[in-house]
Each structure stands twice: as structure tokens, then as C-alpha cells.
Amino acid sequence: MHDYNEIIGRYEDELLNRVTPFWAERAVDRENGGFFNSLDREGNCFDTAKSIAMQWRNVYMFAALYNSEYSKDEYLELARFGFDFCWRTRRPDDGGYPAMTNAAGTPLMPGRGGFMGTMIFVYAGCACAELFRATGEERFREEARSCFTNYLAGLKESEHFSRSELFPPMRRRGCYMHLCHLCRTMLVCGCEFDDKVRTALEMTFEIIPRFYCPEAGRWLESVPTDGGFRLESSLFRTVIPGHDFETMWFLIQGAELAGNREILDRVPEWTLRIFDYTTDRKNGGLFYYMDALDKPVWDGRDMVKGWWTHNEALLAAAFSYRISGDERLFERFREVDEWSWRHFRDPDYPEWFGLVNYDGTVSNGFKGSPSKTFFHLPRALYNCIQVFKALAK
Amino acid sequence: MHDYNEIIGRYEDELLNRVTPFWAERAVDRENGGFFNSLDREGNCFDTAKSIAMQWRNVYMFAALYNSEYSKDEYLELARFGFDFCWRTRRPDDGGYPAMTNAAGTPLMPGRGGFMGTMIFVYAGCACAELFRATGEERFREEARSCFTNYLAGLKESEHFSRSELFPPMRRRGCYMHLCHLCRTMLVCGCEFDDKVRTALEMTFEIIPRFYCPEAGRWLESVPTDGGFRLESSLFRTVIPGHDFETMWFLIQGAELAGNREILDRVPEWTLRIFDYTTDRKNGGLFYYMDALDKPVWDGRDMVKGWWTHNEALLAAAFSYRISGDERLFERFREVDEWSWRHFRDPDYPEWFGLVNYDGTVSNGFKGSPSKTFFHLPRALYNCIQVFKALAK
């Protein structure tokens, strides 16, 4: 047996003594409410604009920690604190939220946020479900329901949207993997409504596997709604390894809840396949963005490495290992764990670097941004701990 | 005196024997017309989608070379070939062009292209002016006039656009530096209309210097239309060194034509200042994107280095050196020349790499993309040759 306790102890220390205090001490905006997003290496705020999706992610994470074996009253207080800020930005007419606000919560851009406006409902729904679980207050369950309903409507609308005769209506994997996660979170937290959440969860097991393209041997970000694959243009060939890994452990969590044996049987091999094409054997670590046919990515996003890719890979490897016992998966976990700890973890200040260079060296070392907050890393640490606690029994 | 002839000979060889043949042989789409944009290291097309801005840049460059001392009939043939493709995509009702088309020229996206739709008029206007100079055909002069008129209208509209109460109407430097270049090109090519082009050129000398922010010691990409600077958010602090350098030699070309001594006196010091903050003293080369206050850039664009930054820096240094004789500028030219030649120039296949890693190593090595075509590099080679020929006299 591997030394699971070493991993558990190290991840607990990282989560509870470094990462969580960093955000609780540096990100909380006591003056305006909510959380600052843009933090430099030491934790200094370099832009007070607030992404509402990031606000909800903070709320989710603090509420989930409150609901865990590491519960502290402070975590619930911070989750409520974040919820109050988000609630002030909510549009009463359609229940939607702005994408970005200034520090005080005034929307920065006009409009209803488009696709990002839809994705916010996932983070808001998960956060409110965890808050309901924490408090039993009906208003949180109601807002989770509102977000779930709005999300399904937005998702449906996006699939009927054809940008031109040359762009068929496309279905995005991001929509369905996040729906899987939202449904599972709501069910675990006691937010079911006339079996609708369970039905939506089951539907994701049908749709998600269609995003695997056998011809390319890769998971794709988007495929035509009416089936088939489009590989002739870079626009359709985007591969985001972090999403691939995230899909895997979302599927395992969802399929375990739903008792879907078929999905559980397939995920470990999928996970191994994803490691095959995303591992940078030359420089170490995992690629951030790729082209499904390995054609050039020309915006430079294949030239950096991202913290969250590695967080999701840890989760995919750990979950897949737990359900399969396949030692190759533990080996993949070990590799990513070792590389991440060496390159993303900042030895001098808490929290991990957001991006590192292709070779693992650090550039500007930011810790928070409009897409990085108290979310991917603590979620990975917490859920990996759960996996290894189960294995250590 | 420096060995200008070595530079001239080397740049001529690069331009005429490597770069120009690469595009003439690999990018021309004889089946559909126009030019392929996305070329890998060896020159293979990896996406047949066509950016109309890139089409016009090809037309401009081939026409400009035809008008040069390196004239070949083939260059005019290719410029006409590209023009014909673009003309087929033109909207008769407003004279605008789509942003992207498929290989055959059918627009990929609906809509009129927004801000990019406006910027296309710069590239189209310059291309048609050079075609008029090459052929004397009135239709090219007419289209240059149409583009000039449409561009001024689009520019004016963009400045009155306030995205919210928190975003004042902003003026973009890109608009004015390109207007300066468009006017100068039209005037040199004999495209004047009731003194309107000259008047617009003069106006750019008033406006462009306002983008230098003394507080930050940097050139900014956008400033509020009613004056002042906004430095409190990352959104307003973007610095794009390639634009800074490009502004310098556009100003010199424009000011020499207009006889604006004041601008000519200021540019060399500005250029030196830009080199001060954009030079990566640790890893070599020039930064691609920066924050005006050196706060973190969180999308990774500060972690790669771009070919065009270096092309524009060569031009800014060479032009500023020619008008000032300041040896520090020749030294900057030498440094960028040496680093570019070593890291961007592909020793095995023609054309330069689009992006290299922070340390100058090559990642996927693409040669063409929807933002890199037969334009920045040949333009820099050709115009640097002109500078050093003048100095060698």
C-alpha cells in the first residue's frame, strides 16, 4: 500500500494552514463586501474589479469547507458575506447576475453577460446548494432552484444558436460537465425539485461521452448539436486539458451518486488516455491548451502551463485510481503531484502561482485573477484528501 | 561609420530570397483566390479560414514591393490577385468587409465586424493606395478614398461609445497611429482628396502624444476621450510594446512628409524610453505585453515573445537613429537585430517564428496565423534597408 497518510497530511496542511488563510486574510473586502480577485504573489490586490463568477466560487468553497470535517464558523460567515454581495448584484427581473462589477458591486459592462452570464448560474447554484446544506435556510434552496432553471434555459438557447451557415449550432462540453457537477452538488445538498435535477444528471451521462472524438483520440470542447465532428478548422479543434480532467472526476462523482456502472467502467481508461496526450514528456507538467490534431496553437496558450490543469489532473487521477485500483493512475497522480508541488507551489508565500512558463519557471507569479480565486486549488486539495482517506481505510 | 552594407545585404537576402518566396509559394490559394493565413513551420496550411485584414496586408506588401527598387511583375500580379479576392467579399451597401471568411470568401460570422471591421479600412486603404501608385488605375484610388472615409467615420463613432457609467468613452492609440500611417501612405501614393488626408495626418500629431502617460512613464493603449489617465484597473493599464515602437516610426515617416519638426525632435527620446521599459534584461528580447504599473498580466501574454514586437523595434531604432545620429539607438538596433536573428529566424525553413518562449526557445513554430502574414517582417526588412541605404550614402 502506498503512503496515503503522507499525502493526506501534506494536503491538509496546504489547505488549512496556507491556502485558506491566504484568501480569508487577503481577499476579503470588508469595506464593500465580496472578495478581491486580482492578487499578486504576496497577496496584494492589483485591481479591485470583481468577477461575479469568482465571488460565487468563493462562496461555494467556504460553504463546502464549513460542511466538511474541517468546519469552522468563520467559513460560514465568509460564505454568507460573499452571498450578500452577490445578492446585491442580482437582477430581480430575470434572476441573472452581471459578469463584472467594480469593487462596490456596480456592473462594469452593460448587457446581460451572454454565455458567461449563463455559466455564472453553475457557480451560484453550487454555492447556494452548499449554503442550504450548511444552514437549512429555504432562501438558499430557492436560489439554487432559480439558478438551475436559468442554467438549463440558457444552455438550451446556446445550442440553437448558429453563428452563420458555415457554423452549425454547436454543443459545448463545458455546459454538460458543469451541469453534471451542479446536479450532483444539488442532490448531495438536498436540493431536488420534482426529480428534475436527477433527470438532468442522467441526461449528462448520455451527452458527455459524445465529446470524445475517436478520429483525433481527444476530447473536444464543442461538437455540432446534430452529431459528428468538425476538424477542418482550428476554431473547432480546441482541446483544453484541464476540462478533460475535470470532466472525468465530475463523471465519477455523478455516476456514483446515480449508480451508473457503465460510466464508472469507462472513466479510468479515458483518464489514462487524457494523460497520454496532455503530458509534456520533454519539459514536464501538463499542456494548457492544445489543437486536437496537434496543429499549431497560435495565441501562445500552448506555451504556458496553468495551475488548474494540474489541480484537475490530480483529481482525475485520484478518483479514477480509487474506483479502478489501476496503479498506472496512482503513478500519474504522483507525477503531477510532484511537478505541481515543485513548480506551482510558492515556497515563500501561500497559494500557488497561476501560470508558469513552459519549463516550470515562474514569470509574474500572480495568485488571483478574474479566473483564479479560492476555488480550483482548495477544491482539489479537499477532494484528494477524501479519496486518500477512503483508500487508507 | 558602422558597416551598414552588411545589414543591407543581409536584410535584402532575407527579404528577397527567403521571406517573399515563402509566401508567394506557400500562401497563394490558386483555387479560391486570396492567401492562406495559417501556415506551420514548413509552410503547410493548417486552417483555410481567411482573415480579410490579413488579405489586405498581403496586397499592400506585394504592391509596395512592386513599387520598390526590387520590383517584379509577379508582385503586382499577386497584389491584384489578392485585391480581386477581397473585392468579392466587399459589401456594396456600406463598402465594408467581413472580418473572417472561409477559403471561398463566404463570411464566417454574421455582423459587420465591429471595431475590427473599422480597422480593416486601414489595411485596405494602404493596399489600394499602393495599387494606385503601381497602376494608375482610378478604381484603386477610389477604394482608398472610400476606406479613408469609412475609417474616419468608424473612428469617430468608437470614441463616443461609453460601455457604462464606469467606463468613460475611450480613445485608442491604435486608431491614431494607424491613421497617421494610412494618411502618409495615401499621400506618398498620390491619393489626396481636397486636402482631407493631409488635415487628418496633421491631427494625428496633436493626438498621439497624449497617449504618453508621464505618471507611469509608459505609452498607454487607451485614454479617456476627455483627457487624463485611468490607472486604477488592469483594463486601462495595458501596454503593448510593439504598438509603442510602431508609433515611433509611423510618426517619423508622417512628420517628415508634413515637415513637423517638433515631432521629429521628440521621437528619438521617446524611442529610447520605450526600449528602457520593454527590454528583458534577464532573458533577452522584448516583452510582448505589459502592465503600465508593472502589475501582473494574468493571461500569460507577458510570458511569450512576439516576432512583430521585434520587427517594430528594429524600425523604431533605425528610423530614430537616422534622424538623430544618437549612437544609443544604433546599439538598441544591434541588440534587437542580434536577438531576433538568433531566436525568431528559422534556420531550417524560411520566415520567422511567430512566438517564442520567454527565453527565446521555440514552441510550435507557426509561421502564419490570423494575425501573422506577409506583412510585419517584410515591411521591417524593407524599411530598415531604406534607412541604412540613406545612412550609407
Coordinates of C-alpha atoms in Angstrom, one line a residue, chain A residues 38-40 46-49 102 106-110 163-167 232-235 237 295-304 355-359 361 363-364 366 368-371, chain B residues 38-40 46-49 102 106-110 163-167 232-235 237 295-304 355-359 361 363-364 366 368-371:
Chain A
S38 CA -6.7 40.1 -8.5
L39 CA -3.9 39.3 -6.0
D40 CA -0.2 39.4 -6.7
F46 CA -3.8 44.9 -8.1
D47 CA -7.2 45.5 -9.5
T48 CA -10.4 45.9 -7.4
A49 CA -12.8 44.8 -10.2
N102 CA -16.5 47.4 -9.6
T106 CA -21.9 48.3 -9.8
P107 CA -21.9 46.4 -13.1
L108 CA -18.9 47.3 -15.3
M109 CA -20.4 46.5 -18.6
P110 CA -23.9 46.8 -19.9
R163 CA -23.5 31.9 -36.0
S164 CA -23.7 31.5 -39.8
E165 CA -24.4 29.0 -42.5
L166 CA -20.8 27.8 -42.0
F167 CA -21.1 27.4 -38.3
E232 CA -11.2 21.2 -40.6
S233 CA -10.7 24.4 -38.7
S234 CA -8.7 25.4 -35.7
L235 CA -11.9 27.0 -34.3
R237 CA -10.1 21.8 -32.7
K295 CA -1.5 21.7 -35.3
P296 CA 0.0 25.0 -34.0
V297 CA -1.9 26.9 -31.4
W298 CA -1.1 30.5 -32.4
D299 CA -2.2 32.6 -29.4
G300 CA 0.6 31.3 -27.2
R301 CA -1.7 29.4 -24.8
D302 CA 0.2 26.2 -25.6
M303 CA 3.4 27.9 -24.3
V304 CA 2.5 28.4 -20.7
L355 CA 0.7 30.4 -14.6
V356 CA 4.3 29.2 -15.0
N357 CA 6.4 29.1 -18.2
Y358 CA 6.6 26.1 -20.4
D359 CA 9.6 24.9 -18.4
T361 CA 9.8 28.6 -14.1
S363 CA 7.0 34.7 -14.5
N364 CA 5.0 37.3 -12.7
F366 CA 0.1 36.2 -9.7
G368 CA -5.5 35.7 -8.0
S369 CA -7.2 37.0 -11.2
P370 CA -10.6 37.2 -12.8
S371 CA -10.3 33.5 -13.4
Chain B
S38 CA -2.4 29.7 -41.1
L39 CA 0.9 28.2 -42.0
D40 CA 3.0 25.9 -39.9
F46 CA -3.4 24.2 -41.1
D47 CA -6.6 26.2 -41.3
T48 CA -8.1 27.5 -44.6
A49 CA -10.1 30.3 -42.9
N102 CA -13.9 30.6 -45.4
T106 CA -18.1 33.4 -47.6
P107 CA -18.2 35.3 -44.3
L108 CA -17.8 33.1 -41.3
M109 CA -19.6 35.2 -38.8
P110 CA -22.7 37.4 -39.2
R163 CA -19.6 51.0 -22.2
S164 CA -21.1 52.0 -18.9
E165 CA -21.1 54.8 -16.4
L166 CA -17.8 53.4 -15.1
F167 CA -16.2 53.3 -18.5
E232 CA -6.8 52.1 -11.3
S233 CA -7.7 49.0 -13.3
S234 CA -5.8 46.5 -15.3
L235 CA -8.3 47.1 -18.1
R237 CA -3.2 49.7 -18.0
K295 CA 1.4 44.7 -12.0
P296 CA 0.8 41.1 -13.1
V297 CA -0.5 40.4 -16.5
W298 CA -2.7 37.3 -15.8
D299 CA -3.5 35.9 -19.3
G300 CA 0.1 34.8 -20.0
R301 CA 0.8 37.3 -22.7
D302 CA 3.8 38.6 -20.8
M303 CA 5.3 35.1 -20.8
V304 CA 5.9 34.8 -24.6
L355 CA 6.0 33.4 -31.0
V356 CA 8.9 32.1 -28.9
N357 CA 9.1 31.3 -25.2
Y358 CA 10.2 33.9 -22.7
D359 CA 13.7 32.5 -23.0
T361 CA 13.3 28.9 -27.3
S363 CA 7.4 26.1 -29.1
N364 CA 5.3 25.2 -32.1
F366 CA 4.0 28.6 -36.6
G368 CA 1.3 32.3 -40.3
S369 CA -1.9 32.8 -38.4
P370 CA -5.0 35.1 -38.5
S371 CA -2.6 37.8 -37.1

